[in-house]
CSV table of C-alpha atoms in Angstrom, one decimal:
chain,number,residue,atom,x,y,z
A,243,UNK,CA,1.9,0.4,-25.4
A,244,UNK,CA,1.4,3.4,-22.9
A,245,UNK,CA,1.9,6.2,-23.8
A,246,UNK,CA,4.4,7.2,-22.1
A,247,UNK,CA,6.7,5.3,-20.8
A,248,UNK,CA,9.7,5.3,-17.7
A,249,UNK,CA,11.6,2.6,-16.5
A,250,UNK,CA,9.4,2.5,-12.8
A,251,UNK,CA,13.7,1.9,-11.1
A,252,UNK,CA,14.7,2.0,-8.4
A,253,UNK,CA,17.9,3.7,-10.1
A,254,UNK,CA,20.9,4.0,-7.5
A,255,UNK,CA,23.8,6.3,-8.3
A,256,UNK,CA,26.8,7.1,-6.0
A,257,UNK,CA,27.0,10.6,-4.9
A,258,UNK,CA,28.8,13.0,-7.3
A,259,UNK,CA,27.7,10.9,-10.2
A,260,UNK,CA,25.4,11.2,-13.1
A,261,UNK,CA,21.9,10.2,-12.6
A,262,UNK,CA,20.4,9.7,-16.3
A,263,UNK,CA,16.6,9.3,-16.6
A,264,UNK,CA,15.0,8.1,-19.5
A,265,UNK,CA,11.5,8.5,-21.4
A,266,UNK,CA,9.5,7.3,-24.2
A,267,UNK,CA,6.5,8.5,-26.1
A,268,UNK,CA,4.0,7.1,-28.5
A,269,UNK,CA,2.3,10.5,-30.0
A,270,UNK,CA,4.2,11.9,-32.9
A,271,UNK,CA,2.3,15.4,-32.7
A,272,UNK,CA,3.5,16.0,-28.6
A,273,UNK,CA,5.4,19.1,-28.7
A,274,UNK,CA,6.1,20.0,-24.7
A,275,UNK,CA,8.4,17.7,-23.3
A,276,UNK,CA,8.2,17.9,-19.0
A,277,UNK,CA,10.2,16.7,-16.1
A,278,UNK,CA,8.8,16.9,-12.5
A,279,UNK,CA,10.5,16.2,-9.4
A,280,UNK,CA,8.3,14.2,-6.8
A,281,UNK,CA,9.6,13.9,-2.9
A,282,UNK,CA,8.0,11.1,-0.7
A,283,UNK,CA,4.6,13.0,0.5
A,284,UNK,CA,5.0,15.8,-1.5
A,285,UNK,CA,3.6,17.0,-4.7
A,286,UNK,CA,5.0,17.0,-8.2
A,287,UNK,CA,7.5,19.9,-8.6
A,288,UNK,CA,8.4,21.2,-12.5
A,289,UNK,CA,11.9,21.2,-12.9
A,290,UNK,CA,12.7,21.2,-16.5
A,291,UNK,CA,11.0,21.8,-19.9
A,292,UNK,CA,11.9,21.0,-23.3
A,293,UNK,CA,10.3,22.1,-27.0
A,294,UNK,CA,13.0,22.0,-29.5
A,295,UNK,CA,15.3,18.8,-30.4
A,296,UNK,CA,18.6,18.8,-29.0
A,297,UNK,CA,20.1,19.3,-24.9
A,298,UNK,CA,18.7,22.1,-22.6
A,299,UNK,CA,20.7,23.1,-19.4
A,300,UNK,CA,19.5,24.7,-16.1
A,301,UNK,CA,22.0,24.1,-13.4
A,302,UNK,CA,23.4,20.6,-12.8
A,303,UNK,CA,20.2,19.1,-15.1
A,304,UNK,CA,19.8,18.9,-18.5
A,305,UNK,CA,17.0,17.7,-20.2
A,306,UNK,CA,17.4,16.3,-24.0
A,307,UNK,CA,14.8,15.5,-26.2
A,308,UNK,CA,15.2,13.9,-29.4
A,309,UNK,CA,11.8,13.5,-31.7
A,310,UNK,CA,12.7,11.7,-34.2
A,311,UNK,CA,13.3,8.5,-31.8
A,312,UNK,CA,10.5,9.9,-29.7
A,313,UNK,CA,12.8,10.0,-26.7
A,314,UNK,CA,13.3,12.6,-24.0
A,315,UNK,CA,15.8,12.4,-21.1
A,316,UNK,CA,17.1,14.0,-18.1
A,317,UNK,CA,20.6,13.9,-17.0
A,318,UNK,CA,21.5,15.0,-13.2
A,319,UNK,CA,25.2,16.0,-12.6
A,320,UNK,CA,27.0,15.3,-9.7
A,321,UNK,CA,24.2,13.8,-7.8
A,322,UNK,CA,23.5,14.7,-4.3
A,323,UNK,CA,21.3,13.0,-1.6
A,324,UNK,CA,18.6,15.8,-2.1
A,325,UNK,CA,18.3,14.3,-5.4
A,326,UNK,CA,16.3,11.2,-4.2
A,327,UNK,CA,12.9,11.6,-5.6
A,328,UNK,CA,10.7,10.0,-7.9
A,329,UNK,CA,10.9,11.9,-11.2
A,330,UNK,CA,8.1,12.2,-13.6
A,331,UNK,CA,7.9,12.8,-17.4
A,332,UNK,CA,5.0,14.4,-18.8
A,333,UNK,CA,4.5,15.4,-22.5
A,334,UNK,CA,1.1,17.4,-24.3
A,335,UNK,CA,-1.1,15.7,-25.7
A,336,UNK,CA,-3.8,18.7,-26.3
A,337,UNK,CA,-3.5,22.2,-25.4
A,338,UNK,CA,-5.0,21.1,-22.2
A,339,UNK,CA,-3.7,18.0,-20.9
A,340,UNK,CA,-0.6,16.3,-19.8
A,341,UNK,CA,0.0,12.9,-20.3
A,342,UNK,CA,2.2,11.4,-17.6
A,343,UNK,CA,4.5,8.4,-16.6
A,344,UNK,CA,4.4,6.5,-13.8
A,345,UNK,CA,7.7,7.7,-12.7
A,346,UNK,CA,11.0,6.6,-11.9
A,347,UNK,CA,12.4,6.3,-8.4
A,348,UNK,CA,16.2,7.8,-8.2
A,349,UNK,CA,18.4,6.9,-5.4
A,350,UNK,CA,21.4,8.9,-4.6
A,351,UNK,CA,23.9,6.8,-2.2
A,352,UNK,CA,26.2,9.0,0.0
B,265,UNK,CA,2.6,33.5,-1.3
B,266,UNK,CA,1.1,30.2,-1.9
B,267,UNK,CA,0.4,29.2,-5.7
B,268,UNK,CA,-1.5,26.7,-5.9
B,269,UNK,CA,-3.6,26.1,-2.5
B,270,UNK,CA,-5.6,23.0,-1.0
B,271,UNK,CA,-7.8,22.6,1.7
B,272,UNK,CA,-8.0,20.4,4.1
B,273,UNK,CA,-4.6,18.6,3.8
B,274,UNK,CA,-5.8,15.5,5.4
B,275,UNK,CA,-9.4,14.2,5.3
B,276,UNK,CA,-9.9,11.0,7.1
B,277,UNK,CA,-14.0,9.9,6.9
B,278,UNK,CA,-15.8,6.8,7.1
B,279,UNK,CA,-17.5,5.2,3.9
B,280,UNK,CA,-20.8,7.1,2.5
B,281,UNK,CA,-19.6,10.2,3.8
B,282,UNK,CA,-19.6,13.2,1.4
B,283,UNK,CA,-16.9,15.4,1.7
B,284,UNK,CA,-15.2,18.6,-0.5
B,285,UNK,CA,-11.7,19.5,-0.6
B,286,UNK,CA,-11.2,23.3,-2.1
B,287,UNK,CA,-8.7,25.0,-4.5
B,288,UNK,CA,-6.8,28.2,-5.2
B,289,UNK,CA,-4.7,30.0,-7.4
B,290,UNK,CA,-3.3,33.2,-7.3
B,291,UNK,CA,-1.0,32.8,-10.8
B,292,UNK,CA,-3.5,34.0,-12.7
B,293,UNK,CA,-3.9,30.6,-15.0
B,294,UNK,CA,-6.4,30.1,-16.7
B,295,UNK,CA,-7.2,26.3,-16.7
B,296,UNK,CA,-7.0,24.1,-13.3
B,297,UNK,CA,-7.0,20.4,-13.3
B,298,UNK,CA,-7.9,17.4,-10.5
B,299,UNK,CA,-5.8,14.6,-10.1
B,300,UNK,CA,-6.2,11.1,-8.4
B,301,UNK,CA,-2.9,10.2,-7.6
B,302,UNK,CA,-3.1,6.1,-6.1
B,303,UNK,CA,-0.7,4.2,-3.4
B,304,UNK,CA,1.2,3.1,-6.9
B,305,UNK,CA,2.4,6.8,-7.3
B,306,UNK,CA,0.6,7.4,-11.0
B,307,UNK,CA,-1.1,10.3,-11.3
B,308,UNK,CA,-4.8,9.8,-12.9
B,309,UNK,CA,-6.1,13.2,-14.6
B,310,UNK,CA,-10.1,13.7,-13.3
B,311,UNK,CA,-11.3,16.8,-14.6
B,312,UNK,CA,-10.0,20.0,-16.1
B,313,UNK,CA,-11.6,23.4,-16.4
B,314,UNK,CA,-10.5,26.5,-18.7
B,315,UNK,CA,-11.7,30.0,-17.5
B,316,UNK,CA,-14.7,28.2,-14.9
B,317,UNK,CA,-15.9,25.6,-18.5
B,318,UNK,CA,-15.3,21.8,-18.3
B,319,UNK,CA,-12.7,20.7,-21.1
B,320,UNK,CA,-11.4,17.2,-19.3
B,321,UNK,CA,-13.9,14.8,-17.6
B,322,UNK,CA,-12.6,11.4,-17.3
B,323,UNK,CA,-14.0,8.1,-16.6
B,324,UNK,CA,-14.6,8.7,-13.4
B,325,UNK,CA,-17.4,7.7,-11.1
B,326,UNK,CA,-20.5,10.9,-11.3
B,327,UNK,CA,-20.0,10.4,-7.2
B,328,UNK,CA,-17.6,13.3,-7.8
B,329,UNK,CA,-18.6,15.9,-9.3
B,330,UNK,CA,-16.3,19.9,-9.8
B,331,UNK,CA,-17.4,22.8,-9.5
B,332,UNK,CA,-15.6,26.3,-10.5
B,333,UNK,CA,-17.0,29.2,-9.7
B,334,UNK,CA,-14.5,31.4,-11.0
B,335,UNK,CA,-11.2,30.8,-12.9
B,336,UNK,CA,-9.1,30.8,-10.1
B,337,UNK,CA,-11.2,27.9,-7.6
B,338,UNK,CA,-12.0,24.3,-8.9
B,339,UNK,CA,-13.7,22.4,-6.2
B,340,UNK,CA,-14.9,18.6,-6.0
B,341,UNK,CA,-17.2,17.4,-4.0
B,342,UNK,CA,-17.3,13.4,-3.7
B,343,UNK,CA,-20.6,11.5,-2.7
B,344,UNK,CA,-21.2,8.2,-1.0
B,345,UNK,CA,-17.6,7.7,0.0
B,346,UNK,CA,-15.9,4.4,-0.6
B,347,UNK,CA,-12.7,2.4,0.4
B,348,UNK,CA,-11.4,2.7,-3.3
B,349,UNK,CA,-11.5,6.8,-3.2
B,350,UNK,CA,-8.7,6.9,-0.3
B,351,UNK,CA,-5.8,8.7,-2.2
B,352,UNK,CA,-3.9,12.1,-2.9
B,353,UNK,CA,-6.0,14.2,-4.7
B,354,UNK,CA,-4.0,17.4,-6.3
B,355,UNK,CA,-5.2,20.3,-7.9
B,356,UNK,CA,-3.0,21.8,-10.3
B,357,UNK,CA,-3.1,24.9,-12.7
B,358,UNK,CA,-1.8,26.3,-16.0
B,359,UNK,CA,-1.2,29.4,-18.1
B,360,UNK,CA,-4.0,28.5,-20.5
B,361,UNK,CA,-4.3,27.1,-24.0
B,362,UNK,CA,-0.8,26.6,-25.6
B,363,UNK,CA,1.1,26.5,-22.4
B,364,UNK,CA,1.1,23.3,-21.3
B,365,UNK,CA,3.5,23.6,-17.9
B,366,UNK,CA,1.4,22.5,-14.9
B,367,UNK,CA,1.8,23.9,-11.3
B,368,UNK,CA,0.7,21.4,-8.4
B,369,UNK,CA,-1.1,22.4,-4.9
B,370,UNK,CA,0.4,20.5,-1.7
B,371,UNK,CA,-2.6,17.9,-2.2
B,372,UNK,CA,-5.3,16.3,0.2
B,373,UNK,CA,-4.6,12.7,1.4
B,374,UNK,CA,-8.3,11.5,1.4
B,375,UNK,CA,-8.2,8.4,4.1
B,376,UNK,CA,-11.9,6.5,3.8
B,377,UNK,CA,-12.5,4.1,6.7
């Protein structure tokens, strides 16, 4: 089992919809919960963090992380093209490093 | 008002070459991280240093090797070049122990020939 883990997509959502973006993790002690944005040739942005059970909104995202299932997720509202990205979870496993997903390609269709 | 900086952005070299990419911070973190990041998109942690001392080595080949001369460079210099190192390397920093959010450089596309 990694250990964390993303569903690698592609996931295609009309415009104006909602993109939803899921992750798993294995280590019960994790207590930073990250989402990155990556564009094609570019390098991973930090759009949302999460520390606390429950949903946390910045904008048209908002992450939710629920511990008890070991789940986090990130929900985009009315999707736009500039949305297309690969979007990467990343969760603590020390107070030094990151562990990361491999990602999961979103697709916005005008 | 770059954070995070790399340099050179591209670095295209033939095999057995050695060759050093740099990087800066001007956030005032006080760790900074390598990362291997493959044409299958994952992102591979190398090395991590906290105020210029080595916390993270990976498995990684001893052809590279970091250096950090002060807590705001980490440099890595990469012996004997081979096919298998061609990649986007990204250097990355963060507040320090506790805070765990990681801020990314642009990244050097290594391209061994």
């Amino acid at each position: 089992q990694k250990e964390v883990e993303q569903n690698s997509g592609p996931l295609s959502v009309p415009e104006g919809a909602i993109a939803s973006l899921n992750c798993t993790y294995s280590d019960r002690g994790s207590q930073s919960f990250f989402w990155y944005r990556q564009y094609s040739g570019k390098s991973p942005e930090l759009i949302m963090s999460i520390y606390s059970n429950g949903d946390k909104e910045d904008g048209r995202f908002t992450a939710q992380l629920n511990k008890a299932s070991q789940y986090v997720s990130l929900l985009i509202r009315d999707s736009q093209p500039s949305d297309s990205a690969t979007y990467l979870c990343a969760v603590n496993r020390n107070n030094y490093q990151l562990i990361w997903g491999a990602g999961t390609k979103l697709i916005i269709k005008p | 008002d770059t954070a995070v900086s790399q340099t050179p952005k591209y670095l295209v070299t033939q095999m057995g070459n050695d060759k050093s990419i740099k990087c800066e911070q001007n956030l005032g973190h006080d760790t900074m991280y390598w990362y291997k990041q493959d044409s299958k998109k994952f992102l591979k942690i190398m090395f991590s240093y906290n105020n210029k001392e080595l916390i993270i080595n990976e498995t990684v080949p001893n052809r590279f090797s970091p250096k950090s001369p002060d807590k705001a460079h980490l440099n890595l210099h990469i012996n004997s070049l081979e096919l298998g190192d061609s990649a986007v390397y990204f250097c990355a920093s963060s507040p320090g122990p506790g805070s765990y959010e990681q801020y990314f450089g642009p990244g050097t596309r290594l391209t061994v020939t």
